[in-house]
Coordinates of C-alpha atoms and ligand atoms in Angstrom, one line a residue:
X116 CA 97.0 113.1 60.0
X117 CA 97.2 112.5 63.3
X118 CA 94.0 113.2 64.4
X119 CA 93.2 110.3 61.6
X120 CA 95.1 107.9 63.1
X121 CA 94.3 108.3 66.1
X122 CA 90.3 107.8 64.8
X123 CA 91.2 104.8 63.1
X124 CA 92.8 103.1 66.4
X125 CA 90.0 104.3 68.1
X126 CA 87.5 102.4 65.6
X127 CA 89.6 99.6 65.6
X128 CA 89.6 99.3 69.7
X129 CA 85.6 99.9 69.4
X130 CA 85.7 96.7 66.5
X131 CA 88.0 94.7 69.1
X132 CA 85.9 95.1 72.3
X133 CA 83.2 92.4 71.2
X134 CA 85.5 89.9 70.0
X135 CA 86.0 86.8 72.6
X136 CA 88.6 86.9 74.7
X137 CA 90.7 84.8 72.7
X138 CA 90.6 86.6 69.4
X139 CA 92.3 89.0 70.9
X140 CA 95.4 88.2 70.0
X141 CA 99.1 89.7 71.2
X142 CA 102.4 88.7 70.8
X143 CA 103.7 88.3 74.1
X144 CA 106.4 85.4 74.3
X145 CA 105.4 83.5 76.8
X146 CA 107.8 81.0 78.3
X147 CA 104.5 78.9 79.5
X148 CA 102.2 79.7 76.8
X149 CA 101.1 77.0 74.6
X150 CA 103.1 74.4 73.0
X151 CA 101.7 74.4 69.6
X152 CA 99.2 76.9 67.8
X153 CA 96.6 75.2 65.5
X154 CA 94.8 71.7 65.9
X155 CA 96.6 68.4 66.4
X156 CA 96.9 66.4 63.0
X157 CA 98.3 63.2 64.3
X158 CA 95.9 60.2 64.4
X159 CA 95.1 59.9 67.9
X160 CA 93.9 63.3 67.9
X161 CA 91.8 62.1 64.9
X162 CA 90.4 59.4 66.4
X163 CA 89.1 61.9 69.7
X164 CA 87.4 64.7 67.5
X165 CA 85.8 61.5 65.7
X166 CA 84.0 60.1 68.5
X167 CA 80.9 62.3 68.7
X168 CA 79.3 60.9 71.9
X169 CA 81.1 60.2 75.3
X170 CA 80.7 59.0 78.3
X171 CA 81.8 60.2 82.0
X172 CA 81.4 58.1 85.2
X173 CA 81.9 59.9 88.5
X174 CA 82.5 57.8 91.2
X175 CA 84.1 56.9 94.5
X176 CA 83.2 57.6 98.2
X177 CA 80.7 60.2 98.1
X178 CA 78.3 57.6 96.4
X179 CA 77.8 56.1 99.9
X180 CA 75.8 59.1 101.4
X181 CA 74.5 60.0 98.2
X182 CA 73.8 63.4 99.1
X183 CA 72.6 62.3 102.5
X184 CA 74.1 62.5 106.1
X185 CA 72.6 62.4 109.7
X186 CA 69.0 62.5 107.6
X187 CA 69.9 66.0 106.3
X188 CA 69.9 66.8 102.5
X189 CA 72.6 68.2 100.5
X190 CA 71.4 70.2 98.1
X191 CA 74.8 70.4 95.9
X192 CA 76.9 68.1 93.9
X193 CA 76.8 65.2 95.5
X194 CA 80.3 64.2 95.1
X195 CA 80.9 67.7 97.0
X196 CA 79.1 66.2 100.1
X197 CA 82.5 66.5 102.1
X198 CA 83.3 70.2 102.4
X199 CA 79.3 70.7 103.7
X200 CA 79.4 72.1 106.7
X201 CA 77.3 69.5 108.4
X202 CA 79.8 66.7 107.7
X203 CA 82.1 66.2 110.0
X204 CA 85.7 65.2 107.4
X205 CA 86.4 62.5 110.1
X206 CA 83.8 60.6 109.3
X207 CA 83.8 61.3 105.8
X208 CA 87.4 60.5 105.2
X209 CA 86.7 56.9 106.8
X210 CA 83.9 56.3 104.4
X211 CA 86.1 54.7 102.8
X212 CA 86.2 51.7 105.2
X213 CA 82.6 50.5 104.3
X214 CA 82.9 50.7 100.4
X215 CA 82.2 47.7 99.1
X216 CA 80.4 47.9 95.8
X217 CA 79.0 44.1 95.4
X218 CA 77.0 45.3 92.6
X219 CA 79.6 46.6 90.5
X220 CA 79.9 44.6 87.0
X221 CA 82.5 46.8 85.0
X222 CA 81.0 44.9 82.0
X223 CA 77.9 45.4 82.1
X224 CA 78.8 49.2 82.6
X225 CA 81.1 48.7 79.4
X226 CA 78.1 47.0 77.7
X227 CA 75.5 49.7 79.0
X228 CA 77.8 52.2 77.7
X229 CA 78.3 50.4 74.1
X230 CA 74.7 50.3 73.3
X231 CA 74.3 54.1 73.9
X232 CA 76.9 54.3 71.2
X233 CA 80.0 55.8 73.6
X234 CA 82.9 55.8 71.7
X235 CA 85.0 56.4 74.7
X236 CA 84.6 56.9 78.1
X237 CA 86.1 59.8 81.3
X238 CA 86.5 58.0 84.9
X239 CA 87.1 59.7 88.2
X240 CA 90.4 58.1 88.8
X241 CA 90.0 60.9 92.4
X242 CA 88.0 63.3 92.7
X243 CA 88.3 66.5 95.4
X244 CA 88.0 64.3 97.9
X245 CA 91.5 62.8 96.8
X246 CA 89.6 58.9 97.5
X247 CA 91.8 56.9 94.8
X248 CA 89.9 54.2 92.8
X249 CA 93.6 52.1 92.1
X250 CA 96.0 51.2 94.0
X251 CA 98.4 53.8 94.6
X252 CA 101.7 53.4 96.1
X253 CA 101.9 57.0 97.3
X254 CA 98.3 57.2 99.4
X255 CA 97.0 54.9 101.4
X256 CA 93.3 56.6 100.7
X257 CA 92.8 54.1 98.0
X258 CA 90.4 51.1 96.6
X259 CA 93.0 49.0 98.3
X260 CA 91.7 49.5 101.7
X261 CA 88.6 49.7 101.2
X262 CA 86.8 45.8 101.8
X263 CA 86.6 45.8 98.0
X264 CA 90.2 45.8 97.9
X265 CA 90.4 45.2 93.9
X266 CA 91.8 47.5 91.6
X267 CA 88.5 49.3 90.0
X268 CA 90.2 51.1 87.6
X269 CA 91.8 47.9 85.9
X270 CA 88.8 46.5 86.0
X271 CA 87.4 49.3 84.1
X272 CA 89.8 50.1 81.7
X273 CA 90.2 46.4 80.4
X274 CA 86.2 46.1 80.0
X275 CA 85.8 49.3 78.0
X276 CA 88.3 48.3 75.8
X277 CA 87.1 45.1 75.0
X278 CA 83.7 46.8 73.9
X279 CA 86.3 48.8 71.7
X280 CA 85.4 52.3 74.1
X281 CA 88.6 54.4 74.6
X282 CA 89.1 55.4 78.3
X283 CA 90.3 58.5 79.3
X284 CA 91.6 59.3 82.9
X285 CA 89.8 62.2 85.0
X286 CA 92.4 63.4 87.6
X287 CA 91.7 66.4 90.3
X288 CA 94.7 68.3 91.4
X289 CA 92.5 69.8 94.1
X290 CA 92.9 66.9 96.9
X291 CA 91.4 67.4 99.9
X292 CA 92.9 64.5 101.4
X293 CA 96.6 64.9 101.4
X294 CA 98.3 66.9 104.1
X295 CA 100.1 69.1 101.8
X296 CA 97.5 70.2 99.2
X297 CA 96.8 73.9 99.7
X298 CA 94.6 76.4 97.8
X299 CA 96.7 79.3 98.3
X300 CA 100.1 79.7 99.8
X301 CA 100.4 82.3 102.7
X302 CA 103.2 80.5 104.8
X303 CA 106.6 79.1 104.3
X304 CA 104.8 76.3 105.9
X305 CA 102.7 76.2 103.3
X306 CA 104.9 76.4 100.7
X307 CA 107.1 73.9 102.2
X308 CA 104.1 71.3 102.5
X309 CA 102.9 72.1 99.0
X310 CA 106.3 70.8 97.6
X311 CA 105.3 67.6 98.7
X312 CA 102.2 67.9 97.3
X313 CA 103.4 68.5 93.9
X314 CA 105.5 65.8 94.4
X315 CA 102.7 63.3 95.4
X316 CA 100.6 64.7 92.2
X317 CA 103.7 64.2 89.9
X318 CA 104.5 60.7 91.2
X319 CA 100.7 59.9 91.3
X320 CA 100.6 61.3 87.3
X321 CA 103.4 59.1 86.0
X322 CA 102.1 55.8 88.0
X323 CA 98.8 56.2 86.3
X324 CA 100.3 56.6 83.1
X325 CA 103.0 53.6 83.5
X326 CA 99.8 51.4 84.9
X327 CA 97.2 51.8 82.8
X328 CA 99.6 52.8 79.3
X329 CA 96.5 52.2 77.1
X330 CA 94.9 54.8 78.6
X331 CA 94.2 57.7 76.1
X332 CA 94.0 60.9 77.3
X333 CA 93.9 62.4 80.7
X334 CA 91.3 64.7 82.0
X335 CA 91.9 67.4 84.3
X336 CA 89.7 69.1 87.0
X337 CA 90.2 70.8 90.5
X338 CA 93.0 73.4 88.0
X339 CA 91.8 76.4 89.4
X340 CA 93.6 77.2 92.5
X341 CA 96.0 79.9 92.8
X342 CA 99.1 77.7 94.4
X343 CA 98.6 75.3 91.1
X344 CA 98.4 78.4 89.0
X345 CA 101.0 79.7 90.4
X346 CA 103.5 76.7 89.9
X347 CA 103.2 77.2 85.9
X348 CA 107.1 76.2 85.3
X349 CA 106.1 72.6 87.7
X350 CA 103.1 72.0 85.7
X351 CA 104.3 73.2 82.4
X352 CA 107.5 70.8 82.8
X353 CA 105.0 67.8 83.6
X354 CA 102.9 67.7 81.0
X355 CA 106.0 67.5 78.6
X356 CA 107.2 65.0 80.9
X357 CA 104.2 63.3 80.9
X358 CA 103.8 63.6 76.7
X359 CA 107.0 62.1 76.4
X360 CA 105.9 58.9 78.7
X361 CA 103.2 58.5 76.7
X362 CA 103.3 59.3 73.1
X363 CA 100.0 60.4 71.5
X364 CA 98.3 61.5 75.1
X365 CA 95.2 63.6 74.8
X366 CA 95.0 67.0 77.4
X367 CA 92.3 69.2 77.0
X368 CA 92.9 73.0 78.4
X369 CA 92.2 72.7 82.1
X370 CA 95.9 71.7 83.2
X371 CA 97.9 74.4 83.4
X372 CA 97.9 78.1 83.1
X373 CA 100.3 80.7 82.0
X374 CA 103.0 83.0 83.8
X375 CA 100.2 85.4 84.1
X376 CA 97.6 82.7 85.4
X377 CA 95.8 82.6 82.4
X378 CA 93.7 78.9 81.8
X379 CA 92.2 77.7 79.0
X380 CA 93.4 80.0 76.8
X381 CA 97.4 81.8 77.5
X382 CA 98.0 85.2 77.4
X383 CA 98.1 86.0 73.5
X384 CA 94.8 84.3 73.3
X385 CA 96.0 80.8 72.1
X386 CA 94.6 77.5 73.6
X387 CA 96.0 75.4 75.7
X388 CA 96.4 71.9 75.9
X389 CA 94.6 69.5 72.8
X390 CA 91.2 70.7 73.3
X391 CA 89.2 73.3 74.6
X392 CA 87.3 71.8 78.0
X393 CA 85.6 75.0 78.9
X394 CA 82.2 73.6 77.8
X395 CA 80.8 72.4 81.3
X396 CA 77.0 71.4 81.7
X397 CA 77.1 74.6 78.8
X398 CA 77.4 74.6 75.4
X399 CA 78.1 76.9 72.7
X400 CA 75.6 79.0 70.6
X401 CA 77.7 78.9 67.4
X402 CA 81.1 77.3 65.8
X403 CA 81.9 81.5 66.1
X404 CA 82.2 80.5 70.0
X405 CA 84.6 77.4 69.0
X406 CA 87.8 80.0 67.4
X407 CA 88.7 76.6 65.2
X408 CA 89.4 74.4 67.7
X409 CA 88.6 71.1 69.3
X410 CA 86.1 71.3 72.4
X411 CA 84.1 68.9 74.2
X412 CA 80.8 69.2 76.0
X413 CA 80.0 67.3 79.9
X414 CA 76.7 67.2 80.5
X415 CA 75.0 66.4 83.9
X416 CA 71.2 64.4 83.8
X417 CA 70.1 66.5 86.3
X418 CA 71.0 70.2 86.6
X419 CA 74.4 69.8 88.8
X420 CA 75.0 66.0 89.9
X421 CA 77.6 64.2 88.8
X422 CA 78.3 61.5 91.9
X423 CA 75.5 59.8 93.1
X424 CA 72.6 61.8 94.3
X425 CA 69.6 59.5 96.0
X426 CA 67.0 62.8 94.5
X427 CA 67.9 64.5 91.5
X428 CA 65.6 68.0 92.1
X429 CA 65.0 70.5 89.3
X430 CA 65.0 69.5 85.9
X431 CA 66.0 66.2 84.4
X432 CA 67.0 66.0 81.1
X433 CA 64.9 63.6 78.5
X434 CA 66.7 61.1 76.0
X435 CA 65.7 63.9 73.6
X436 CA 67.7 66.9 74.8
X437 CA 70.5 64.8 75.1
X438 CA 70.3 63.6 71.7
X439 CA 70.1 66.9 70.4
X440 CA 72.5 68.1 72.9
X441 CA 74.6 65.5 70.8
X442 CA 74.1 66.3 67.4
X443 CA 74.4 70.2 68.3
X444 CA 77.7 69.2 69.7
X445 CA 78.6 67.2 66.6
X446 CA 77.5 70.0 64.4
X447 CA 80.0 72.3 65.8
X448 CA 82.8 69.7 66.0
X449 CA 82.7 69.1 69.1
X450 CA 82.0 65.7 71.7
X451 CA 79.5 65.0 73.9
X452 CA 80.0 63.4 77.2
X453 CA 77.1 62.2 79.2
X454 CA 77.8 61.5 82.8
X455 CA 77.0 58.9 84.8
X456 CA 76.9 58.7 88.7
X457 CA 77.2 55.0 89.8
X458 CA 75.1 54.3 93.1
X459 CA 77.4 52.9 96.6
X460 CA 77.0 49.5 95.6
X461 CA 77.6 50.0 91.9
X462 CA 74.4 49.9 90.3
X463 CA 73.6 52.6 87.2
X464 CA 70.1 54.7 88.6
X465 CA 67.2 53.1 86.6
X466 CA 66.5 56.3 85.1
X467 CA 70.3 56.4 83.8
X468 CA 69.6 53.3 82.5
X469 CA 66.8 54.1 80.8
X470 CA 68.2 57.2 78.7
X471 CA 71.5 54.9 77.7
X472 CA 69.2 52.7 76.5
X473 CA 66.8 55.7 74.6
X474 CA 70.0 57.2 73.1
X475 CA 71.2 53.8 72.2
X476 CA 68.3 53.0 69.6
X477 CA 68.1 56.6 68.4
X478 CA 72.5 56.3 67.6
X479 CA 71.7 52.4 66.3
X480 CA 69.6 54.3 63.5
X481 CA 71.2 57.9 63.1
X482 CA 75.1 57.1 63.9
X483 CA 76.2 58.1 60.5
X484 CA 75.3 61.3 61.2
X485 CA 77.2 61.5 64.1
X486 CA 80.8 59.4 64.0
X487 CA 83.4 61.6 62.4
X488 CA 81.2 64.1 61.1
X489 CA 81.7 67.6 61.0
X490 CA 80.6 71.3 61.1
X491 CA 78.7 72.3 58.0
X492 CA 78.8 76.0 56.6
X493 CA 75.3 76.3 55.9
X494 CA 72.8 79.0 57.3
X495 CA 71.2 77.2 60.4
X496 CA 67.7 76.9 60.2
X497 CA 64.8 76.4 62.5
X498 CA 64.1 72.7 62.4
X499 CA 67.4 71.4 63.6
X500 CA 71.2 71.0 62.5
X501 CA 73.5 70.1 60.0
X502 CA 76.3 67.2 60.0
X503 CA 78.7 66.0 57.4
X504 CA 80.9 63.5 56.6
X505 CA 82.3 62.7 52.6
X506 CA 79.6 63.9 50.1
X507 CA 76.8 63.6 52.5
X508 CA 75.1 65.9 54.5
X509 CA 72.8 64.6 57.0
X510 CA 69.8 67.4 58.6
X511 CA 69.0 66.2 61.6
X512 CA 65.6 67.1 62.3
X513 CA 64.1 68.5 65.9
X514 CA 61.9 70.9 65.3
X515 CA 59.5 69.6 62.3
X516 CA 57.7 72.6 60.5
X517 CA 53.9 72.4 60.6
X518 CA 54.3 72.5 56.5
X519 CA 56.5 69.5 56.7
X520 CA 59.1 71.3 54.7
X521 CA 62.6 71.4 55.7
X522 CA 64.3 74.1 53.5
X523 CA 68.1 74.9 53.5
X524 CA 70.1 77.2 51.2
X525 CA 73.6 76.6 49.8
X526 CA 75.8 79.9 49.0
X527 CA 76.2 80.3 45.5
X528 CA 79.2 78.0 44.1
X529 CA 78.4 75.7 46.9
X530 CA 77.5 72.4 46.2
X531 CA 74.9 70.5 43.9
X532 CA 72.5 68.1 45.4
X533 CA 69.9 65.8 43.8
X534 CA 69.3 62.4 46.1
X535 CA 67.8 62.9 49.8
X536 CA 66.9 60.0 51.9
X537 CA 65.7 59.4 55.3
X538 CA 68.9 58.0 57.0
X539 CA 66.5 55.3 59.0
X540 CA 64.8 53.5 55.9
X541 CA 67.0 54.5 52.6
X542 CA 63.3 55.5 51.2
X543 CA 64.2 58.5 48.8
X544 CA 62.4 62.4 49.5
X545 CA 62.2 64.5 46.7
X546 CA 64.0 67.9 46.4
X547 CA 62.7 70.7 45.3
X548 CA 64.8 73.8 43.8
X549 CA 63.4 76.6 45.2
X550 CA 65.5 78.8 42.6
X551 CA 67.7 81.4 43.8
X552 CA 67.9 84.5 46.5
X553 CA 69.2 88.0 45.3
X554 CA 72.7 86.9 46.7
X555 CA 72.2 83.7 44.3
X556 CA 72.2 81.1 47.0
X557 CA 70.5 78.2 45.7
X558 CA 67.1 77.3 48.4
X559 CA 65.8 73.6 48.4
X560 CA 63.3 72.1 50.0
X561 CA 62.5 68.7 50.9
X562 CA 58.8 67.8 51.8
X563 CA 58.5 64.8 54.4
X564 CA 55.3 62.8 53.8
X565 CA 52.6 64.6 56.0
X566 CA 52.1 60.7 57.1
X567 CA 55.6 60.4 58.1
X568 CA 56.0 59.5 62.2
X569 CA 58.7 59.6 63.9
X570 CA 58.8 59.8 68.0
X571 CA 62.1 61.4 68.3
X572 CA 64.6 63.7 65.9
X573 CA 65.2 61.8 62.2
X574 CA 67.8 62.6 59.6
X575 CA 67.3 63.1 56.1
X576 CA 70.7 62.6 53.9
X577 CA 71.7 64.8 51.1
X578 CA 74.3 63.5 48.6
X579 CA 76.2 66.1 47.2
X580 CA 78.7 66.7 44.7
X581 CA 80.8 70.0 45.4
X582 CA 81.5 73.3 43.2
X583 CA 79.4 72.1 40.5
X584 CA 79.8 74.3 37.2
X585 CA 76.8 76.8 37.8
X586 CA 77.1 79.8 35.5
X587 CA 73.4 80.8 36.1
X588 CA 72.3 83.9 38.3
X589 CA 69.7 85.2 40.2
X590 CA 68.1 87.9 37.4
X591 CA 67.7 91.4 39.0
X592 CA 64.6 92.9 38.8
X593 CA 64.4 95.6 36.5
X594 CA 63.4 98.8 38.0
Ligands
FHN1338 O1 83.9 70.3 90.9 C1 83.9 69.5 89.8 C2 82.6 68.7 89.7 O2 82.4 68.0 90.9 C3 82.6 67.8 88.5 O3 83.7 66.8 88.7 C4 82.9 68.5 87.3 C5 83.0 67.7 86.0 O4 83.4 68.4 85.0 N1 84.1 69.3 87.4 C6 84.2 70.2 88.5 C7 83.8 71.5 88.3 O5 84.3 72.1 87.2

């Protein structure tokens, strides 16, 4: 009997060893675990996970070199230009003095953004570099001294949200600016600086929030070193401080981790935070990556630039992969958030400006298949993916097969479909039943006109109607 049990556990542990990380689940009881198991319901939240397509501007200081100094290329993140070993952090932390942005327009940035079809919007409030794009009271490394002197971030905030974009607020803890900030504590020095560090990210926190109160959400980076880590109680008791300031506030998993340093995800496996913000210039395979919860995507143009870069090397992405990017995203219920890297003076890169503009016509015909749609359980197939929202399913096609037939199968009791349109011209497609497989999933197929153009993906809509009565089967062959 024994022996038997002992086999079983032993299967069991072989089943468990695939399974990601946080399907393995424990009991532990965590003191700084998460604060709430399942998805939000409340309507902020709703609003988020309906947004589909995003927007992230990185910007500040490290837009003036632009991946440049002394005539030497910097061939990393531009916006990581500081800790190179050929700049000298003297000069780079009186960059400041000479920013003066005389082409910056935040409406026409708000505008830009709108006709993409950004629903809401990420901005560096600081970056690593700890450069502050409002006025803070508790730094004097902010817009306010520079010859600018204005408070970007108002300006921003109040133009996005008179296009009707939310704006969340990108914060790094990691600030390589302030005397105090540490990545690990070795000292009692150390820790005795690092106090006031937390102190000067607390305070900085709260002003942001108090400031700019329409502000949805706030998005954290720079999480990942040990002395934040370490201060799970501090950082734990902030962001309840900080929910209670502001009621409805959106934080994805990067803030805080556990008191066993777990991110992301605690100890017994259970996100933390609103969303899961894991997804970095990656995305997942299938919604068996996502565990049921909220996620969003950032994507980079270029491989790895998110601040200004003067020459974006490797690959650049095309309006295309970014759309699809997109509706893959949207398919798995998650956002996607393009970034942006604002030039020194302000200006958008031309070639920025050209794939807003790309993904703006393809969202002006195909946004009902993205805004507040959601994962479909349907078998994915070849030529693209499937969204839904109500009794429609839109296929959004990428891939067109060379016999212009774009088949789907829906599991038996599914649902029952009989009108199919192209989303962009209403003009109705004819399905075809392709009868039933031996598991008695029903297969359709929709032909699109061999004459039928179309430079980019295009969505055909399905209306459905769901559980129809179906008491026919798949007949067994008789053998
Ligand atoms: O180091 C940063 C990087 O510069 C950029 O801000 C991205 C955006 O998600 N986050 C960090 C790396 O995770």
């Amino acid at each position: 009997m024994k022996r038997k049990t002992l086999f079983i556990a032993l299967l069991l542990g072989l089943f468990c060893w695939d399974l990601p990380a946080q399907s393995k689940r424990s009991s532990l009881n965590l003191e700084h675990g998460t604060h709430r198991l399942g998805k939000r319901t409340d309507a902020e939240m709703q609003r988020w996970r309906e947004h589909g397509l995003g927007q992230f501007i990185h910007w500040g200081i490290y837009a003036i070199p632009g991946g440049h100094w002394n005539g030497k290329y910097y061939g990393g993140a531009a916006e990581w230009i500081r800790s190179w070993k050929e700049m000298p952090k003297e000069e780079y932390d009186n960059l400041y003095k000479q920013f003066n942005p005389t082409d910056f327009d935040a409406q026409h940035w708000a505008k830009m953004a709108k006709n993409m079809g950004a629903k809401y919007m990420i901005i560096t409030t600081k970056h690593h570099d700890g450069f502050c794009i409002w006025p803070s009271k508790y730094t004097n490394y902010t817009i306010k001294n520079t010859p600018y002197k204005k408070d970007i971030l108002k300006e921003i905030v109040d133009a996005y949200q008179q296009q009707g974009i939310d704006v969340h607020l990108y914060f790094s803890i990691i600030d390589w600016n302030h005397a105090g900030y540490r990545s690990s504590i070795k000292t009692k020095e150390d820790s005795i600086a690092y106090q006031g560090f937390k102190a000067f990210t607390r305070n900085q926190l709260l002003e942001l929030l108090t400031n700019y109160p329409t502000a949805k959400g706030l998005w954290f980076d720079g999480t990942w070193d040990k002395a934040w880590v370490d201060e799970c109680k501090f950082v734990d008791d902030l962001e309840t401080e900080m929910r209670l300031l502001h009621p409805g506030l959106i934080i994805g998993s990067r803030f805080r981790a556990d008191e066993f340093g777990k991110r992301h995800f605690d100890s017994n496996g259970d996100l933390m935070g609103d969303y899961e913000q894991g997804w970095e210039r990656n995305m997942p395979n299938s919604i068996d990556d996502i565990n049921g919860n909220d996620w969003d995507c950032v994507m980079t143009v270029p491989e790895n630039q998110w601040g200004y870069h003067s020459d974006w090397k490797g690959y650049v992405k095309t309006s295309s992969d970014l759309i699809e990017m997109t509706v893959k995203a949207v398919s798995m219920n998650g956002n996607f958030v393009l970034n942006f890297g604002p030039d020194g003076k302000g200006a958008i890169r031309p070639e920025e400006t050209k794939l807003a503009e790309e993904i703006g016509q393809w969202m002006d015909v195909n946004r009902d298949a993205i805004y507040g749609c959601e994962y479909v359980n349907l078998k994915k197939e070849g030529w693209g993916y499937f969204t839904k929202k109500g009794n429609k399913i839109y296929l959004c096609v990428f891939n067109r097969p060379m016999d212009n037939m774009i088949k789907f199968e829906v599991p038996k009791n599914g649902f029952k479909t009989t009108k199919a349109y192209f989303l962009a011209d209403k003009k109705a497609l004819n399905i075809a039943d392709g009868g039933k497989d031996k598991q008695n999933n029903k297969l359709y197929q929709i032909a699109v006109p061999p004459t039928y153009s179309s430079d980019k993906a295009f969505v055909i809509v399905l209306e459905i109607e769901e559980n129809p009565e179906d008491n026919s089967t798949y007949q067994q062959a008789r053998t």
